[in-house]
DNA sequence: GTTTCCGCTAC
DNA sequence: AGACGTAGCGGAAAC
């Protein structure tokens, strides 16, 4: 399809109408970094089903922005922001759907799962993204998931580097977490609203887990106009509040919670929490760091300590941590307050609600409430669906039982009679037809034995009981059963996991003897003679020391293993900016990108195209700089560059 | 007070 | 194959 599209490129190359004054404001609305809130309302007014007329050869800027660019922005949000019902983004949902569809029971290589997912769930994007999504869903180190829906079998990354240390998808395996099906119940599978892609049933609009998973594992996402940031909460807290709602009681306030985190999370103010690590002061000079705040990775903290060391703020530090355990020993010249706390906020919790509308939630309790009512309705639907299904099964069984009775007592004769005649008898005896009576006539002859007859009667009885039992249960009863079952399993897994962590943490590491400095040593380091000058390195000095360190590192050109993280520094405004276009990298990535694209747009290449346009607009000044133009006055030029993108595509398709 | 960085799905 | 660079938003850290 794409080949065909590009072979007829002249037909698809459009030119922009001359730019008008209102257009300038629209361009600003679309691209200005400071106008996220304006973009929120711009997107809010979007009418689904709006498309750019593809037959027109001339496109006005306003049509382009309001009918084409907005489609990209909407898609950007849907893929980046989760649903309040299952806490999943479409990519993650496709992964889960595919695992369920495959009835994943034994471990599978991540790279292989990626292939399966893109095939089964119409995933139209790059494999790298999907790999990262799967790895993310399976991570279980402190600060990642509270309940990882997939299992990490192999190196899925650790808190050393915040998961960036994961191995390649070729080397690692995954499987469904046994808890996953307890949360995403099989009984709900038939009542979900499945989406359709080219007449193939793919993942549902959203799953309906038994607790709001968006709070359990949190979420982070960046879209257009909107972004979201939801911290993790304790599944047991969430569960308890769901029960409270069922009892019509007031819910308890909740603070964020991270599995196996040993520090503390305290409410500082409305929607703001302080996250503290653990430092133990061993003696005047030595302190031991036993835990870092959530999201502060061990490697990052090491670099922070290294900086302090280089700047002469601390004397030494030693590391005894493992993948799971944080453990630094810091030796300072004096009591030095180590930075060991961060904050978490609940001020930007954005989700799509059950109606598919993007919405900001102020508190976790508001999220639970909204989840609750929709989920409750799904339990009612589940009950109705299940009753109907049991009734059908029972009906079939009863037909079979009656059929056998009639054969045995001779009122229905089968032996040596033509089928048509038997079928007429069956009709007059009012048997249900289902599959043209094959379910009756196709029964084994052994069904007529005493044992089988008794067994069939028993099955009928069981079905009747099942029907009766279920019809007496309320939606609340069904939900409670699910919650109880999950809670028991979760606590068991949780305790095992915690025991493993405790064992790891309490394992004695070979610590050096606590070191006390002799007077001579202190004098040697200048602590005694000039203690005041050391303990208060003022800002100026710190900076100069830092500079020194940096230049030294550069001069050596041989950074040792404990090298200081050299922060990227853009040229300052007073210096002549060194503007550079990474032409090769960009062209390469763009060239590759036009090959694939998602089908949610009217034309192939739109997703990529919009990204390129954004890139061009944002970096416009840079590009012109290469041609010796220092500043561009005419915004229209931007869109002429866009036109050259089309020429570029044409060029690509002409390469033999 | 301003700039940079982080997190994440996509290219 | 791996390393790198881009968009987009909000908030914290760094300058």
XYZ file of C-alpha atoms (C1' of nucleotides) in Angstrom:
682
model
C 0.000 0.000 0.000
C 2.722 2.400 0.929
C 4.634 1.600 -2.220
C 1.627 2.471 -4.261
C 1.113 5.639 -2.281
C 4.627 6.857 -2.858
C 4.727 5.847 -6.507
C 1.953 8.328 -7.132
C 3.582 11.013 -5.076
C 2.721 14.048 -7.226
C -0.923 13.351 -6.465
C -0.241 13.372 -2.749
C 2.068 16.355 -2.549
C -0.005 19.232 -1.245
C 0.918 22.836 -0.993
C -0.039 25.133 1.814
C -2.176 28.171 1.263
C -0.515 31.476 2.050
C -0.207 32.053 5.749
C -2.669 34.431 7.336
C -2.576 36.282 10.621
C -4.895 33.868 12.477
C -2.669 31.050 11.175
C 0.265 32.453 13.093
C -1.674 32.153 16.307
C -2.662 28.587 15.442
C 0.944 27.656 14.764
C 1.846 29.121 18.111
C -0.948 27.173 19.769
C 0.342 23.976 18.221
C 4.061 24.359 18.811
C 4.723 26.799 21.635
C 6.127 24.911 24.607
C 4.389 27.202 27.052
C 0.900 26.662 25.674
C 0.101 23.194 26.979
C -3.043 24.447 28.711
C -4.321 26.084 25.547
C -3.719 22.794 23.771
C -5.812 21.052 26.421
C -8.885 23.040 25.441
C -8.003 22.803 21.752
C -8.072 19.016 22.077
C -11.183 19.162 24.246
C -13.129 20.699 21.380
C -12.031 18.022 18.938
C -14.938 16.336 17.184
C -14.223 12.673 16.451
C -14.532 11.862 12.800
C -12.923 15.089 11.636
C -10.657 14.427 8.680
C -8.797 16.553 6.223
C -10.238 16.401 2.739
C -7.584 14.360 0.992
C -8.658 15.309 -2.519
C -7.810 18.976 -2.139
C -4.453 19.918 -3.539
C -4.219 23.051 -1.471
C -4.317 22.958 2.293
C -4.845 25.897 4.553
C -2.698 26.108 7.629
C -5.751 26.112 9.838
C -7.138 22.973 8.217
C -3.775 21.317 8.579
C -3.611 22.122 12.277
C -7.255 21.575 13.136
C -7.899 18.513 11.023
C -4.585 16.695 10.616
C -2.193 17.715 13.356
C -4.960 17.320 15.914
C -5.368 13.675 14.920
C -1.752 13.111 15.767
C -2.185 14.876 19.084
C -5.227 12.810 19.997
C -3.371 9.610 19.105
C -0.364 10.811 21.074
C -2.537 11.143 24.169
C -4.328 7.840 23.757
C -1.079 5.962 23.526
C 0.613 7.802 26.391
C -2.130 8.092 28.990
C -3.717 5.078 30.680
C -7.340 4.169 31.236
C -8.645 4.623 34.745
C -10.255 1.185 34.566
C -7.219 -1.027 34.005
C -4.354 1.451 34.325
C -3.012 0.269 30.980
C -1.946 2.143 27.894
C -2.915 0.557 24.575
C 0.549 -0.958 24.081
C 0.479 -2.611 27.486
C -3.086 -3.756 26.954
C -2.109 -5.386 23.687
C 0.643 -7.269 25.500
C -1.742 -8.509 28.178
C -4.390 -9.399 25.616
C -1.896 -11.437 23.616
C -0.666 -13.278 26.713
C -4.250 -14.178 27.596
C -5.021 -15.177 24.034
C -1.999 -17.437 23.925
C -2.987 -18.757 27.333
C 0.622 -18.189 28.285
C 1.589 -20.856 30.769
C 5.257 -21.492 30.133
C 7.991 -18.934 29.797
C 8.591 -17.246 26.477
C 11.481 -15.219 25.152
C 10.625 -11.528 25.248
C 11.681 -11.007 21.621
C 9.352 -13.847 20.663
C 6.463 -12.406 22.629
C 6.993 -9.120 20.809
C 6.432 -10.864 17.499
C 3.347 -12.603 18.809
C 1.867 -9.377 20.175
C 2.306 -7.381 16.990
C 0.702 -10.185 15.040
C -2.239 -10.867 17.338
C -3.170 -7.374 18.390
C -2.486 -5.246 15.322
C 0.420 -3.389 16.871
C 1.690 -1.115 14.121
C 4.673 0.457 15.787
C 8.336 -0.388 16.222
C 9.544 -3.481 18.019
C 11.900 -1.560 20.258
C 9.025 0.295 21.876
C 7.135 -2.923 22.435
C 10.210 -4.595 23.956
C 10.582 -1.713 26.362
C 6.897 -1.913 27.249
C 7.114 -5.622 28.059
C 10.287 -5.186 30.075
C 8.623 -2.355 31.970
C 5.603 -4.466 32.797
C 7.786 -7.259 34.168
C 10.134 -5.230 36.338
C 9.826 -5.752 40.074
C 12.658 -3.809 41.684
C 11.887 -1.176 44.300
C 10.362 1.825 42.574
C 8.973 -0.060 39.574
C 5.762 -2.127 39.818
C 3.956 -3.122 42.978
C 2.434 -6.054 41.133
C 4.291 -6.878 37.940
C 1.744 -8.463 35.609
C 4.519 -10.331 33.815
C 7.370 -12.223 35.417
C 10.970 -11.119 34.950
C 12.982 -14.210 34.070
C 16.510 -12.950 33.465
C 17.979 -9.462 33.678
C 15.087 -7.041 33.513
C 17.045 -4.254 35.146
C 17.449 -3.282 38.774
C 17.454 -0.320 41.066
C 21.130 0.142 40.328
C 20.175 2.023 37.181
C 16.402 2.265 37.370
C 15.913 -0.596 34.958
C 18.214 0.783 32.303
C 20.474 -2.158 33.021
C 18.020 -4.619 31.474
C 19.491 -7.131 29.064
C 18.520 -7.324 25.415
C 15.151 -8.908 24.665
C 16.962 -11.764 22.965
C 18.272 -12.981 26.259
C 15.399 -12.620 28.656
C 12.198 -14.555 29.239
C 8.806 -13.821 30.690
C 5.579 -15.468 31.705
C 2.282 -14.387 33.185
C 2.397 -13.639 36.882
C 0.064 -16.131 38.624
C -1.572 -13.135 40.315
C -2.484 -11.519 36.994
C -5.455 -13.759 36.225
C -6.730 -13.256 39.759
C -6.875 -9.530 39.069
C -8.009 -9.696 35.451
C -10.611 -12.425 35.859
C -11.347 -14.866 33.079
C -15.054 -14.493 33.858
C -14.931 -10.950 32.550
C -13.411 -11.919 29.213
C -16.741 -12.447 27.444
C -18.278 -9.169 28.549
C -15.514 -6.763 27.523
C -15.883 -4.289 24.705
C -13.427 -5.690 22.187
C -12.018 -3.447 19.513
C -11.925 -4.382 15.896
C -9.133 -3.892 13.407
C -9.797 -4.981 9.836
C -12.484 -7.351 11.100
C -10.089 -8.998 13.494
C -10.961 -8.937 17.166
C -8.144 -7.305 19.100
C -7.739 -6.092 22.667
C -10.683 -4.568 24.556
C -11.247 -0.874 25.049
C -10.166 -1.564 28.612
C -10.002 -4.492 30.993
C -11.916 -4.454 34.277
C -9.528 -5.662 36.976
C -10.948 -6.291 40.435
C -9.053 -3.336 41.894
C -7.957 -0.087 40.172
C -4.564 -1.162 38.906
C -3.728 2.381 37.866
C -3.133 3.074 41.561
C -1.262 -0.164 42.230
C 1.445 0.260 39.622
C 1.085 3.974 39.035
C 1.605 5.537 35.630
C 3.743 8.063 33.854
C 3.083 9.397 30.409
C 3.617 12.387 28.197
C 1.154 13.258 25.488
C 0.211 16.500 23.760
C -1.395 19.134 25.948
C -1.675 16.503 28.671
C 0.701 14.371 30.686
C 0.168 12.107 33.665
C 2.035 11.099 36.774
C 0.466 8.683 39.225
C 2.530 7.208 42.068
C 2.190 3.609 43.271
C -0.156 2.688 46.099
C -0.496 -0.363 48.294
C -2.806 -2.945 46.709
C -4.068 -3.891 50.181
C -4.954 -0.265 50.963
C -6.811 -0.018 47.681
C -8.568 -3.296 48.338
C -9.617 -2.170 51.787
C -11.125 1.009 50.387
C -13.054 -0.914 47.763
C -14.562 -2.980 50.574
C -15.391 0.207 52.451
C -17.253 1.545 49.450
C -19.199 -1.695 49.264
C -20.160 -1.268 52.910
C -21.067 2.361 52.308
C -18.311 3.465 54.650
C -15.928 6.374 54.348
C -12.658 5.488 52.654
C -9.282 5.876 54.383
C -6.774 8.398 53.103
C -3.930 6.771 51.198
C -0.262 7.581 50.890
C 1.916 6.266 48.065
C 3.507 2.894 48.681
C 6.310 1.009 46.979
C 6.846 -2.697 47.473
C 9.983 -3.539 49.448
C 10.856 0.076 50.032
C 12.344 0.302 53.524
C 12.321 4.062 53.985
C 9.297 6.172 54.826
C 6.730 8.112 52.837
C 5.115 10.947 54.769
C 2.356 13.351 53.888
C 3.801 16.842 53.722
C 0.803 18.759 52.504
C -2.263 18.192 50.357
C -1.127 16.025 47.474
C 2.539 16.179 48.394
C 4.598 13.475 50.059
C 8.154 13.311 51.327
C 10.113 10.157 50.590
C 12.964 9.474 52.977
C 15.795 7.015 52.629
C 17.606 5.586 55.648
C 20.912 6.889 57.002
C 22.450 5.651 60.204
C 25.014 7.775 61.905
C 27.612 5.250 63.076
C 29.818 7.747 64.793
C 30.960 11.288 64.319
C 32.502 10.662 60.922
C 30.879 7.568 59.569
C 27.362 7.134 58.377
C 25.782 4.219 56.642
C 23.187 4.595 53.937
C 20.735 1.697 54.040
C 18.013 2.935 51.729
C 17.568 5.545 49.038
C 14.326 7.334 48.182
C 12.097 5.748 45.573
C 13.344 6.690 42.148
C 16.825 7.582 43.290
C 18.917 4.929 41.636
C 22.005 3.550 43.309
C 24.250 4.489 40.412
C 22.947 8.046 40.387
C 23.531 8.379 44.088
C 27.037 7.059 43.717
C 27.726 9.812 41.229
C 26.387 12.327 43.709
C 28.740 10.978 46.393
C 31.601 10.976 43.927
C 30.939 14.638 43.321
C 31.035 15.341 47.024
C 34.291 13.431 47.258
C 35.869 15.329 44.391
C 34.778 18.590 45.925
C 36.314 17.712 49.248
C 33.005 17.685 51.060
C 33.324 14.080 52.219
C 36.452 12.117 52.826
C 35.542 8.771 51.368
C 32.726 6.441 50.546
C 32.529 2.710 50.099
C 29.897 0.612 48.383
C 28.487 -2.658 49.621
C 25.237 -2.755 47.749
C 23.861 -5.516 45.612
C 21.176 -5.401 42.963
C 18.505 -5.375 45.634
C 20.192 -3.822 48.610
C 21.443 -0.284 48.974
C 24.462 0.107 51.198
C 27.005 2.916 51.210
C 29.412 3.787 53.937
C 30.231 7.454 53.883
C 33.138 8.920 55.765
C 33.030 12.623 56.229
C 35.125 15.250 57.904
C 32.272 16.276 60.106
C 28.629 15.544 60.490
C 27.406 16.132 57.002
C 23.725 16.121 56.146
C 23.474 13.762 53.198
C 20.690 14.468 50.778
C 18.479 11.463 51.076
C 14.922 12.526 50.459
C 12.740 13.413 47.514
C 9.080 14.219 47.015
C 6.108 12.632 45.317
C 3.019 14.495 44.217
C -0.495 13.538 43.217
C -1.087 16.797 41.432
C -1.034 15.568 37.849
C -3.023 12.335 37.811
C -4.622 12.172 34.385
C -6.500 9.190 32.923
C -9.076 8.346 30.320
C -12.337 7.640 32.131
C -14.660 4.731 31.358
C -16.277 6.826 28.626
C -12.931 7.478 26.982
C -12.789 11.089 28.073
C -9.493 12.495 29.322
C -9.775 13.722 32.882
C -7.613 14.938 35.720
C -8.130 13.365 39.145
C -7.335 15.236 42.328
C -6.975 12.358 44.785
C -6.474 8.600 44.701
C -9.841 8.208 46.416
C -11.520 9.999 43.546
C -9.924 7.461 41.226
C -11.160 4.545 43.328
C -14.677 5.967 43.389
C -14.886 6.431 39.669
C -13.444 2.980 39.065
C -15.844 1.475 41.577
C -19.136 2.363 39.919
C -18.146 1.188 36.476
C -16.631 -2.004 37.839
C -19.774 -2.718 39.823
C -21.864 -2.492 36.660
C -19.535 -4.978 35.027
C -20.196 -7.443 37.857
C -23.908 -7.166 37.158
C -23.272 -7.770 33.475
C -21.013 -10.684 34.306
C -23.706 -12.275 36.438
C -26.377 -11.908 33.764
C -24.089 -13.277 31.095
C -23.068 -16.233 33.221
C -26.648 -17.110 34.183
C -27.611 -17.147 30.549
C -24.671 -19.368 29.698
C -25.451 -21.837 32.487
C -29.057 -21.968 31.412
C -28.003 -22.925 27.904
C -25.638 -25.598 29.158
C -28.322 -26.942 31.460
C -30.849 -27.002 28.672
C -28.513 -29.046 26.522
C -27.843 -31.486 29.334
C -31.547 -31.876 30.032
C -32.252 -32.547 26.374
C -29.589 -35.228 26.394
C -30.951 -36.827 29.549
C -34.487 -36.906 28.177
C -33.243 -38.262 24.861
C -31.521 -41.156 26.579
C -34.557 -41.854 28.755
C -36.791 -42.048 25.687
C -34.366 -44.330 23.876
C -34.070 -46.644 26.858
C -37.804 -46.856 27.537
C -38.418 -47.449 23.829
C -40.582 -44.450 23.053
C -37.875 -43.295 20.646
C -36.477 -45.909 18.290
C -33.144 -45.280 16.653
C -32.062 -48.700 15.492
C -32.206 -49.308 11.782
C -34.340 -46.271 10.932
C -33.652 -43.574 8.342
C -32.284 -40.333 9.818
C -35.064 -38.134 8.380
C -37.660 -40.114 10.171
C -35.779 -39.958 13.466
C -35.366 -36.201 13.100
C -39.104 -35.833 12.576
C -39.694 -37.770 15.771
C -37.223 -35.553 17.615
C -39.051 -32.489 16.361
C -42.439 -33.750 17.384
C -41.036 -34.677 20.797
C -39.863 -31.054 21.090
C -36.152 -31.578 21.466
C -34.082 -28.432 20.930
C -32.374 -28.398 17.615
C -28.985 -26.686 18.458
C -26.590 -28.273 15.899
C -29.203 -30.117 13.865
C -29.559 -32.728 16.653
C -25.993 -33.837 16.187
C -25.439 -33.308 19.939
C -28.018 -36.051 20.502
C -27.524 -38.398 17.585
C -23.754 -38.104 17.785
C -23.602 -39.377 21.364
C -21.506 -42.414 22.035
C -23.352 -45.674 22.347
C -21.761 -45.976 25.798
C -23.916 -43.035 26.871
C -26.692 -45.566 27.280
C -24.893 -47.478 30.026
C -26.175 -47.207 33.566
C -23.057 -45.400 34.752
C -23.236 -42.765 32.038
C -26.920 -42.159 32.570
C -26.326 -41.621 36.260
C -23.425 -39.332 35.502
C -25.517 -37.244 33.144
C -28.295 -36.890 35.703
C -25.752 -35.793 38.232
C -24.356 -33.171 35.870
C -27.853 -31.807 35.329
C -28.341 -31.576 39.047
C -25.040 -29.757 39.466
C -25.895 -27.261 36.772
C -29.232 -26.578 38.384
C -27.518 -25.969 41.701
C -24.951 -23.741 40.049
C -27.705 -21.699 38.486
C -29.581 -21.408 41.745
C -26.476 -20.450 43.693
C -25.431 -17.792 41.209
C -28.859 -16.247 40.863
C -28.982 -15.784 44.637
C -25.646 -13.905 44.610
C -25.400 -10.153 44.208
C -22.799 -8.267 42.206
C -21.200 -7.406 45.542
C -20.949 -11.081 46.482
C -19.177 -11.926 43.255
C -16.782 -9.046 43.701
C -16.053 -9.963 47.315
C -15.227 -13.520 46.328
C -12.737 -12.264 43.768
C -11.213 -9.888 46.293
C -10.845 -12.570 48.957
C -9.212 -14.994 46.593
C -6.812 -12.370 45.314
C -5.999 -11.069 48.768
C -5.002 -14.488 50.068
C -2.790 -15.185 47.057
C -1.253 -11.731 47.127
C -0.363 -11.898 50.804
C 1.293 -15.263 50.313
C 3.387 -14.065 47.387
C 4.109 -10.805 49.144
C 5.391 -12.510 52.274
C 7.651 -14.833 50.328
C 8.995 -11.889 48.408
C 9.511 -9.866 51.559
C 11.337 -12.761 53.255
C 13.660 -13.014 50.289
C 14.339 -9.297 50.477
C 14.900 -9.361 54.209
C 17.366 -12.201 53.818
C 19.265 -10.265 51.208
C 19.310 -7.063 53.201
C 20.306 -8.616 56.505
C 23.071 -10.625 54.888
C 26.247 -9.414 56.483
C 28.423 -7.665 54.009
C 32.108 -7.456 54.630
C 32.198 -4.093 56.161
C 35.444 -2.444 57.038
C 35.992 -1.605 60.639
C 34.514 1.664 61.574
C 37.268 4.051 61.056
C 38.103 6.729 63.515
C 40.624 9.286 62.475
C 43.644 10.046 64.527
C 44.452 13.618 65.395
C 47.332 13.536 62.956
C 45.105 12.388 60.187
C 42.591 15.072 60.890
C 45.343 17.627 60.861
C 46.681 16.187 57.648
C 43.334 16.682 55.985
C 43.150 20.107 57.446
C 40.123 19.289 59.561
C 41.580 20.451 62.833
C 43.521 23.447 61.765
C 41.040 24.784 59.305
C 37.858 22.983 60.058
C 35.723 26.065 59.491
C 36.964 26.582 55.985
C 36.188 23.030 55.019
C 32.830 22.630 56.554
C 31.558 25.664 54.776
C 32.676 25.543 51.230
C 30.539 28.343 49.971
C 28.832 28.255 46.638
C 31.576 30.047 44.785
C 34.229 27.712 46.004
C 32.176 24.634 45.264
C 31.697 25.775 41.727
C 35.314 26.496 41.223
C 36.278 23.149 42.645
C 33.817 21.509 40.320
C 35.249 23.311 37.372
C 38.681 22.238 38.365
C 37.587 18.641 38.590
C 35.973 18.811 35.212
C 38.878 20.369 33.461
C 41.169 17.893 35.130
C 39.081 15.001 33.949
C 39.120 16.398 30.489
C 42.855 16.988 30.507
C 43.567 13.489 31.648
C 41.296 12.131 28.997
C 41.432 8.946 30.962
C 38.504 8.985 33.300
C 38.833 6.333 35.951
C 35.945 4.101 36.825
C 34.638 6.524 39.369
C 34.522 9.309 36.850
C 32.361 12.270 37.591
C 29.217 12.475 35.602
C 29.931 15.221 33.166
C 26.726 17.110 32.806
C 25.813 18.285 29.381
C 26.180 21.959 29.157
C 24.727 24.059 26.434
C 26.728 27.024 25.289
C 25.801 30.083 27.276
C 24.057 32.975 25.669
C 27.081 35.199 25.672
C 29.081 32.685 23.721
C 28.537 32.119 20.037
C 26.143 29.164 19.864
C 27.563 26.197 18.061
C 24.582 25.010 16.108
C 24.834 21.687 14.483
C 22.442 19.500 12.651
C 22.918 15.811 12.988
C 22.061 15.401 9.362
C 23.152 11.847 8.994
C 21.379 10.509 12.037
C 18.206 12.429 11.309
C 18.023 11.505 7.662
C 18.687 7.892 8.508
C 16.010 7.726 11.124
C 13.494 9.581 8.978
C 14.243 7.442 5.977
C 13.622 4.336 7.997
C 10.553 5.785 9.615
C 8.524 6.317 6.472
C 8.544 2.589 5.847
C 6.240 1.818 8.698
C 3.355 3.621 10.194
C 0.210 3.198 12.139
C -3.131 2.756 10.505
C -5.059 5.125 12.728
C -4.558 7.865 10.182
C -6.074 8.504 6.839
C -2.760 8.285 5.039
C 0.279 6.115 5.571
C 3.203 8.097 6.878
C 1.147 10.598 8.825
C 2.421 9.608 12.240
C 5.974 9.893 11.035
C 5.216 12.929 8.970
C 3.838 14.891 11.872
C 6.813 14.021 13.989
C 9.114 15.240 11.249
C 7.108 18.419 10.874
C 7.386 19.013 14.584
C 11.082 18.394 14.398
C 11.482 20.818 11.536
C 9.451 23.548 13.114
C 11.097 23.266 16.474
C 14.581 23.253 15.010
C 13.900 25.743 12.306
C 16.369 28.285 13.492
C 19.063 25.643 13.689
C 18.501 24.512 10.166
C 18.541 27.996 8.703
C 21.679 28.738 10.627
C 23.486 26.221 8.466
C 22.608 28.280 5.438
C 24.015 31.348 7.056
C 20.653 32.772 8.064
C 20.918 33.992 11.612
C 17.272 34.668 12.299
C 14.127 33.863 10.395
C 11.481 36.542 10.307
C 9.016 34.866 7.997
C 7.209 31.925 9.568
C 5.953 30.836 6.229
C 9.384 29.574 5.417
C 8.793 26.906 8.003
C 6.086 25.425 5.897
C 8.113 25.686 2.768
C 10.594 23.469 4.474
C 7.754 21.084 5.111
C 7.147 21.025 1.400
C 10.744 20.052 0.934
C 10.013 17.068 3.127
C 7.765 15.808 0.368
C 10.563 16.305 -2.106
C 12.763 14.357 0.223
C 10.272 11.491 0.244
C 10.131 11.576 -3.517
C 13.879 11.369 -3.572
C 13.776 8.360 -1.263
C 11.388 6.500 -3.506
C 13.496 7.114 -6.574
C 16.585 5.484 -5.170
C 16.978 2.228 -7.085
C 14.694 33.330 38.395
C 15.935 30.358 34.565
C 17.536 26.144 32.666
C 18.106 21.301 32.716
C 16.750 16.850 33.680
C 13.685 12.877 34.343
C 10.120 9.592 32.983
C 7.756 7.113 28.586
C 5.989 5.626 23.830
C 6.774 6.629 19.564
C 9.823 7.871 15.405
C 23.402 -4.311 17.033
C 24.004 -0.642 19.833
C 24.310 4.222 20.728
C 22.211 8.374 20.034
C 18.626 12.073 19.295
C 13.915 13.896 18.671
C 8.644 15.249 20.548
C 5.513 16.132 24.402
C 4.275 17.849 29.992
C 5.016 18.815 34.805
C 7.802 19.130 38.633
C 12.177 18.890 41.001
C 16.974 19.763 40.912
C 20.658 22.321 39.290
C 22.596 26.468 37.855
